[in-house]
Short mmCIF file of C-alpha atoms in Angstrom, two decimals:
data_model
loop_
_atom_site.label_atom_id
_atom_site.label_comp_id
_atom_site.label_asym_id
_atom_site.label_seq_id
_atom_site.Cartn_x
_atom_site.Cartn_y
_atom_site.Cartn_z
CA MET A 1 228.39 83.68 117.49
CA GLY A 2 231.58 85.78 117.80
CA LEU A 3 231.47 89.37 118.96
CA GLN A 4 232.58 90.64 115.54
CA ALA A 5 229.58 88.99 113.94
CA LEU A 6 227.34 90.35 116.72
CA TYR A 7 228.30 93.95 115.88
CA LYS A 8 228.39 93.44 112.11
CA GLY A 9 224.88 94.83 111.52
CA LYS A 10 225.45 98.02 113.51
CA LEU A 11 228.87 98.62 111.97
CA THR A 12 227.42 98.03 108.50
CA ARG A 13 224.75 100.66 109.19
CA ILE A 14 227.42 103.15 110.25
CA ARG A 15 229.46 102.52 107.09
CA ARG A 16 226.43 102.63 104.80
CA ASN A 17 224.97 105.89 106.14
CA ASN A 18 228.30 107.63 106.86
CA THR A 19 228.44 109.89 103.82
CA THR A 20 230.91 112.53 105.00
CA ASN A 21 233.00 111.17 107.92
CA SER A 22 234.52 108.22 106.09
CA ARG A 23 238.02 108.44 107.56
CA VAL A 24 236.97 108.99 111.19
CA GLY A 25 234.34 106.30 110.78
CA ARG A 26 236.85 103.87 109.32
CA GLU A 27 239.25 104.43 112.24
CA PHE A 28 236.45 103.83 114.73
CA THR A 29 235.05 100.66 113.13
CA ARG A 30 238.54 99.17 112.75
CA ARG A 31 239.22 99.72 116.43
CA VAL A 32 235.86 98.23 117.44
CA THR A 33 236.60 95.15 115.34
CA ASP A 34 240.03 94.83 116.93
CA ILE A 35 238.64 95.09 120.48
CA ALA A 36 235.82 92.65 119.70
CA SER A 37 238.42 90.16 118.48
CA ASP A 38 240.31 90.48 121.78
CA LEU A 39 237.15 90.05 123.86
CA ASP A 40 236.14 86.97 121.88
CA GLY A 41 238.64 84.87 123.79
CA MET A 42 237.80 86.42 127.14
CA ARG A 43 234.78 86.18 129.37
CA ASP A 44 234.63 89.75 130.54
CA LYS A 45 230.91 90.50 130.68
CA GLU A 46 231.38 94.09 131.86
CA LYS A 47 233.66 95.09 128.97
CA THR A 48 231.52 93.23 126.46
CA GLU A 49 228.39 95.08 127.59
CA LEU A 50 230.25 98.41 127.51
CA LEU A 51 231.42 97.77 123.95
CA GLU A 52 227.87 96.90 122.94
CA THR A 53 226.58 100.14 124.49
CA ILE A 54 229.20 102.29 122.75
CA VAL A 55 228.55 100.75 119.34
CA ALA A 56 224.77 101.04 119.78
CA GLU A 57 225.02 104.74 120.68
CA VAL A 58 227.04 105.46 117.55
CA SER A 59 224.77 103.34 115.35
CA ASP A 60 221.71 105.27 116.57
CA ASN A 61 223.26 108.43 115.08
CA PHE A 62 223.58 106.81 111.66
CA GLN A 63 219.96 105.89 110.97
CA SER A 64 218.90 105.71 107.33
CA PRO A 65 217.65 109.15 106.24
CA THR A 66 213.91 109.63 105.80
CA GLN A 67 214.73 111.84 102.84
CA ASP A 68 217.89 111.19 100.87
CA GLY A 69 219.39 113.81 98.60
CA LEU A 70 222.58 115.56 97.56
CA THR A 71 222.45 118.44 100.03
CA GLN A 72 221.20 116.15 102.82
CA ARG A 73 224.28 113.97 102.44
CA LEU A 74 226.60 116.97 102.57
CA GLU A 75 224.80 118.70 105.45
CA PRO A 76 227.55 120.41 107.56
CA LEU A 77 225.70 120.31 110.88
CA LEU A 78 225.05 116.59 110.50
CA PHE A 79 228.69 116.13 109.48
CA ALA A 80 229.89 117.93 112.64
CA LYS A 81 227.47 116.08 114.93
CA ARG A 82 228.42 112.65 113.64
CA GLN A 83 232.13 113.47 113.72
CA GLU A 84 231.85 114.43 117.39
CA VAL A 85 229.87 111.25 118.17
CA LEU A 86 232.55 109.09 116.55
CA ILE A 87 235.45 110.83 118.29
CA ARG A 88 233.76 110.71 121.72
CA ALA A 89 232.91 107.04 121.23
CA ASP A 90 236.51 106.29 120.27
CA GLU A 91 237.64 107.92 123.52
CA LYS A 92 235.19 105.73 125.47
CA LEU A 93 236.83 102.65 123.97
CA ASP A 94 239.85 103.48 126.16
CA GLN A 95 237.82 102.13 129.09
CA ILE A 96 237.96 98.71 127.45
CA LYS A 97 241.40 98.80 125.87
CA PRO A 98 243.79 101.76 126.25
CA SER A 99 244.77 103.36 122.96
CA SER A 100 248.26 104.21 121.74
CA PRO A 101 249.74 107.64 122.54
CA GLU A 102 249.29 108.62 118.91
CA ARG A 103 245.57 107.81 118.83
CA LYS A 104 244.30 111.36 119.46
CA ALA A 105 246.51 112.76 116.68
CA THR A 106 245.33 109.98 114.33
CA MET A 107 241.68 110.85 114.90
CA GLN A 108 242.35 114.60 114.54
CA THR A 109 244.12 114.00 111.23
CA ALA A 110 241.23 111.85 110.00
CA ALA A 111 238.73 114.54 111.05
CA ARG A 112 240.68 117.26 109.24
CA ARG A 113 240.87 115.21 106.05
CA ASP A 114 237.14 114.51 106.20
CA TYR A 115 236.48 118.25 106.45
CA GLU A 116 238.81 119.00 103.55
CA ASN A 117 237.14 116.31 101.44
CA LEU A 118 233.66 117.67 102.15
CA GLU A 119 234.79 121.18 101.22
CA MET A 120 236.35 119.86 98.00
CA GLU A 121 233.17 117.99 97.06
CA ALA A 122 231.02 121.08 97.61
CA LYS A 123 233.36 123.27 95.53
CA GLY A 124 233.43 120.60 92.83
CA LEU A 125 229.66 120.71 92.51
CA LEU A 126 229.89 124.41 91.77
CA GLU A 127 232.43 123.84 89.01
CA ILE A 128 231.37 120.65 87.19
CA SER A 129 229.42 120.82 83.95
CA ALA A 130 225.63 120.83 83.91
CA ASP A 131 225.62 117.39 82.25
CA ASN A 132 227.75 115.88 85.00
CA LEU A 133 225.62 117.57 87.66
CA GLN A 134 222.52 116.11 86.02
CA SER A 135 224.05 112.63 86.25
CA ILE A 136 224.66 113.09 89.97
CA LEU A 137 221.14 114.38 90.53
CA GLN A 138 219.72 111.26 88.86
CA LEU A 139 221.02 109.38 91.92
CA LEU A 140 220.88 112.09 94.58
CA PRO A 141 218.42 114.87 93.79
CA VAL A 142 218.28 118.18 95.61
CA SER A 143 214.84 117.79 97.17
CA SER A 144 214.43 121.26 98.67
CA ASP A 145 216.20 124.55 99.13
CA VAL A 146 218.77 124.73 101.91
CA ASP A 147 217.44 126.98 104.66
CA SER A 148 219.69 130.03 105.07
CA ARG A 149 218.54 130.31 108.67
CA THR A 150 220.78 127.34 109.44
CA LEU A 151 223.70 129.74 109.39
CA THR A 152 222.35 131.53 112.46
CA ASN A 153 222.46 128.24 114.38
CA LEU A 154 226.24 128.01 113.97
CA ARG A 155 228.44 129.50 116.64
CA GLN A 156 230.98 132.13 115.61
CA GLU A 157 233.88 129.79 116.38
CA GLN A 158 232.45 127.27 113.91
CA SER A 159 233.78 129.30 110.99
CA GLY A 160 234.63 126.13 109.07
CA LEU A 161 231.02 124.93 109.26
CA VAL A 162 229.74 128.37 108.23
CA LYS A 163 231.97 128.16 105.17
CA LEU A 164 230.67 124.67 104.34
CA GLN A 165 227.05 125.68 104.86
CA THR A 166 227.52 128.65 102.53
CA LEU A 167 228.97 126.34 99.87
CA ILE A 168 226.02 123.92 100.19
CA MET A 169 223.60 126.83 99.85
CA ASP A 170 225.45 127.89 96.68
CA VAL A 171 225.14 124.35 95.31
CA SER A 172 221.40 124.32 96.03
CA GLU A 173 220.98 127.71 94.35
CA ARG A 174 222.94 126.58 91.29
CA VAL A 175 220.75 123.50 90.91
CA LYS A 176 217.61 125.61 91.28
CA VAL A 177 218.73 128.10 88.61
CA LEU A 178 219.67 125.33 86.16
CA GLN A 179 216.37 123.53 86.74
CA GLU A 180 214.28 126.68 86.30
CA GLY A 181 216.20 127.43 83.11
CA GLY A 182 215.52 123.97 81.75
CA VAL A 183 219.22 123.12 81.56
CA ILE A 184 218.81 120.13 83.89
CA GLU A 185 215.68 118.22 84.86
CA LYS A 186 214.06 118.46 88.24
CA GLN A 187 213.85 115.17 90.08
CA PHE A 188 210.74 113.98 91.86
CA ILE A 189 210.81 113.07 95.53
CA ILE A 190 208.01 110.76 96.63
CA LYS A 191 206.87 109.68 100.07
CA VAL A 192 205.92 106.01 99.90
CA ILE A 193 203.08 105.15 102.30
CA ARG A 194 201.86 101.62 103.01
CA LEU A 195 198.08 101.90 102.80
CA ASP A 196 197.78 98.24 103.79
CA GLU A 197 200.22 98.52 106.72
CA PRO A 198 199.68 101.95 108.31
CA SER A 199 201.97 101.11 111.23
CA GLN A 200 204.99 101.08 108.91
CA ALA A 201 206.87 104.35 108.66
CA ALA A 202 206.69 106.19 105.35
CA LYS A 203 209.86 106.24 103.25
CA HIS A 204 211.15 109.01 101.01
CA GLN A 205 212.52 107.97 97.65
CA HIS A 206 213.79 109.81 94.60
CA ILE A 207 212.63 108.63 91.20
CA SER A 208 213.26 109.44 87.57
CA PRO A 209 210.62 111.76 86.10
CA ASP A 210 210.52 109.54 83.02
CA TRP A 211 209.45 106.38 84.87
CA THR A 212 206.05 104.81 84.53
CA PHE A 213 204.16 103.69 87.63
CA GLY A 214 204.97 100.13 86.60
CA GLU A 215 208.70 100.88 86.64
CA LEU A 216 208.28 102.36 90.11
CA CYS A 217 206.67 99.09 91.23
CA HIS A 218 209.83 97.19 90.30
CA ASP A 219 212.03 99.67 92.18
CA LEU A 220 210.24 99.29 95.52
CA ASP A 221 211.44 96.94 98.25
CA ARG A 222 209.22 93.91 97.79
CA PRO A 223 208.10 91.68 100.67
CA GLU A 224 209.16 88.09 100.12
CA GLU A 225 206.99 86.17 97.64
CA SER A 226 204.72 89.19 97.06
CA ALA A 227 203.34 90.24 93.72
CA LEU A 228 204.00 93.74 92.44
CA PRO A 229 202.20 96.45 94.43
CA GLU A 230 199.43 98.70 93.23
CA ILE A 231 200.25 102.39 93.27
CA TRP A 232 197.93 105.09 94.57
CA LEU A 233 198.39 108.85 94.33
CA LYS A 234 197.09 111.29 96.94
CA LYS A 235 195.27 114.17 95.28
CA VAL A 236 193.18 117.18 96.20
CA ASP A 237 189.79 117.61 94.53
CA PRO A 238 186.68 118.92 96.36
CA LYS A 239 184.51 117.21 93.72
CA GLN A 240 185.85 113.84 94.84
CA ASN A 241 185.91 114.73 98.56
CA CYS A 242 183.19 117.12 99.71
CA VAL A 243 183.45 115.92 103.31
CA THR A 244 186.72 117.38 104.62
CA LYS A 245 188.26 120.80 104.13
CA SER A 246 191.43 119.26 102.70
CA GLY A 247 189.63 117.79 99.69
CA THR A 248 192.08 114.87 99.87
CA TRP A 249 191.36 111.59 98.14
CA TRP A 250 193.32 108.63 96.76
CA GLU A 251 193.31 107.33 93.18
CA GLN A 252 194.82 104.11 91.86
CA GLN A 253 197.31 104.61 89.01
CA ASP A 254 197.65 102.70 85.75
CA PRO A 255 201.07 100.94 85.63
CA ALA A 256 201.49 102.05 81.99
CA ASP A 257 201.08 105.77 82.72
CA ALA A 258 204.14 108.02 82.92
CA ILE A 259 204.58 109.57 86.35
CA ARG A 260 205.63 112.93 84.91
CA GLY A 261 202.52 113.15 82.72
CA VAL A 262 200.10 112.30 85.54
CA LEU A 263 201.64 114.86 87.91
CA GLN A 264 201.59 117.56 85.24
CA ASP A 265 198.02 116.77 84.16
CA ARG A 266 196.82 116.97 87.77
CA GLY A 267 198.73 120.18 88.43
CA ILE A 268 200.72 118.59 91.26
CA LYS A 269 203.77 120.77 91.94
CA GLU A 270 204.78 119.84 95.50
CA ASP A 271 208.44 119.07 96.15
CA VAL A 272 207.40 115.81 97.83
CA VAL A 273 204.41 113.85 96.51
CA ASP A 274 202.58 111.21 98.55
CA PHE A 275 202.36 107.81 96.88
CA GLY A 276 200.41 104.96 98.49
CA ILE A 277 201.16 101.30 97.84
CA VAL A 278 199.07 98.22 98.49
CA TRP A 279 200.55 94.71 98.36
CA CYS A 280 197.36 92.75 97.70
CA ASN A 281 196.08 90.46 94.96
CA GLU A 282 192.49 90.58 96.25
CA ASP A 283 189.67 93.09 95.95
CA TYR A 284 189.79 95.99 98.40
CA VAL A 285 188.84 99.62 98.84
CA VAL A 286 190.82 102.57 100.21
CA VAL A 287 189.18 104.60 102.98
CA LEU A 288 190.12 108.14 103.99
CA VAL A 289 190.53 107.87 107.77
CA GLN A 290 190.54 110.81 110.17
CA ASP A 291 192.00 110.04 113.58
CA ASN A 292 192.91 112.71 116.11
CA GLY A 293 192.69 115.42 113.48
CA GLU A 294 195.01 113.69 111.00
CA GLU A 295 193.91 112.23 107.67
CA SER A 296 195.42 109.13 106.12
CA GLY A 297 194.54 106.51 103.56
CA ARG A 298 194.04 102.88 104.51
CA SER A 299 193.04 99.83 102.50
CA PHE A 300 190.49 97.21 103.60
CA LYS A 301 189.94 93.88 101.86
CA PHE A 302 186.52 92.53 101.04
CA SER A 303 185.56 89.52 103.16
CA ASP A 304 184.48 86.27 101.54
CA GLY A 305 182.72 85.19 104.71
CA LYS A 306 179.50 86.36 106.30
CA PRO A 307 178.27 89.69 104.87
CA GLN A 308 178.84 92.65 107.17
CA ARG A 309 177.62 96.19 107.32
CA ILE A 310 180.28 98.80 106.70
CA SER A 311 180.14 99.98 110.32
CA GLU A 312 180.72 96.44 111.63
CA ARG A 313 183.54 95.72 109.19
CA LEU A 314 185.46 98.90 109.90
CA GLN A 315 184.90 98.87 113.66
CA SER A 316 186.45 95.40 113.78
CA GLU A 317 189.72 96.93 112.56
CA PHE A 318 189.95 99.50 115.37
CA GLN A 319 189.79 97.94 118.82
CA ASP A 320 191.01 101.05 120.63
CA ARG A 321 188.96 103.53 118.63
CA HIS A 322 185.28 104.23 118.17
CA VAL A 323 183.93 104.58 114.65
CA CYS A 324 181.73 107.66 114.96
CA LYS A 325 181.13 108.59 111.33
CA ILE A 326 181.16 106.80 107.96
CA LEU A 327 180.27 108.88 104.91
CA ARG A 328 180.42 108.57 101.18
CA LEU A 329 183.36 110.72 100.26
CA LYS A 330 181.85 112.15 97.09
CA ASP A 331 178.43 113.31 98.36
CA GLY A 332 178.72 113.18 102.18
CA THR A 333 175.76 110.82 102.73
CA ASP A 334 175.82 108.31 105.58
CA ALA A 335 177.10 104.87 104.56
CA SER A 336 177.40 103.12 107.91
CA ASN A 337 174.45 100.75 107.34
CA LYS A 338 175.38 99.82 103.78
CA MET A 339 176.95 96.43 103.09
CA PHE A 340 180.72 96.14 102.88
CA ASP A 341 180.80 94.26 99.60
CA ARG A 342 180.92 94.74 95.86
CA SER A 343 177.19 95.47 95.66
CA PHE A 344 177.78 98.92 97.15
CA LEU A 345 181.53 99.51 96.92
CA LYS A 346 183.59 99.39 93.75
CA SER A 347 186.88 97.59 94.26
CA LYS A 348 190.09 99.63 94.16
CA THR A 349 188.47 103.00 94.62
CA ASN A 350 188.40 105.48 97.52
CA PRO A 351 184.64 105.75 98.18
CA LEU A 352 184.47 106.28 101.95
CA TYR A 353 185.41 108.65 104.75
CA LEU A 354 185.84 107.25 108.26
CA GLU A 355 186.13 109.31 111.45
CA LEU A 356 187.51 107.83 114.67
CA THR A 357 187.43 108.94 118.29
CA PRO A 358 189.16 107.42 121.34
CA VAL A 359 187.23 104.79 123.23
CA THR A 360 186.12 106.25 126.56
CA MET A 361 186.56 103.85 129.47
CA PRO A 362 183.68 103.61 131.96
CA VAL A 363 184.42 105.15 135.35
CA SER A 364 184.58 102.41 137.99
CA ARG A 365 182.76 103.01 141.23
CA ALA A 366 184.40 102.00 144.47
CA THR A 367 182.40 99.59 146.52
CA VAL A 368 181.43 100.79 149.97
#
């Protein structure tokens, strides 16, 4: 495998997530590709490892955003940070292959044009029609207000960034006013949580308010050869959860229901709504799990083997935790000795609360 192919993934990530430093980023990636081509015919391990380190450091600053939106992509502080990372990395490349005398001026010109382009985009958002702004927000919604306190984090000499931040705040305020006036629709931001794979990080995603839950299923990244997922919505209702102060519980959603209607009917008004997904064609239940003070939902499949009590079934899933409490979520009664099967638990509901504590290791005694 050639060096260019080796770095392709990291360079692709930089290009894909580089929303505001396109010119500086393009100069950097072109130079990396050029150096990698030169090293391909050489066997210089030290320079090859240095190039790999430089590219990796830059790539780490271009991770996919946990929450993608219009103002997030235009964020001035992120723009300045990434621009500095790219310029410093380009300077480090001189250790592998010296640059031309004009290189510094080239990068400075690219940086200036990136700034001017970002300023132009922000001003354009203040001037375009509401219809055109609505079209942009269908793809990149404004998920939350821009915090004015960000301005206090900018040094006085960063007057250009202060100007950009002020423009982004004006854009956010314009969107808010138009949404509150009903001129443009507010977009929903959802946090997608894998109830069947709790180790996977949650992902933020913007969706159309007119979608059904079934349409959302088709928009999610699907594991290979998996059927469509089942969608769950996290809600708050003390009648469904009398056990914890949060009143949190999970409810499966009908694929035919409109997302907007369900959120409005349930009075859910949060900027970001938690959606759970389960990729499973079998019967299962969702359990509200409390671990170290944090609550989360997790799905557990019914076993077709030897019948087990609920305490045995759930303890088998947590080798490094002790199951200390299992209650019926709705009435708070103990359920640990009930059977984990369809005779007691209705499939695809959230009937149980589970509390975990760390496993305490026995203190070893030194032999005398």
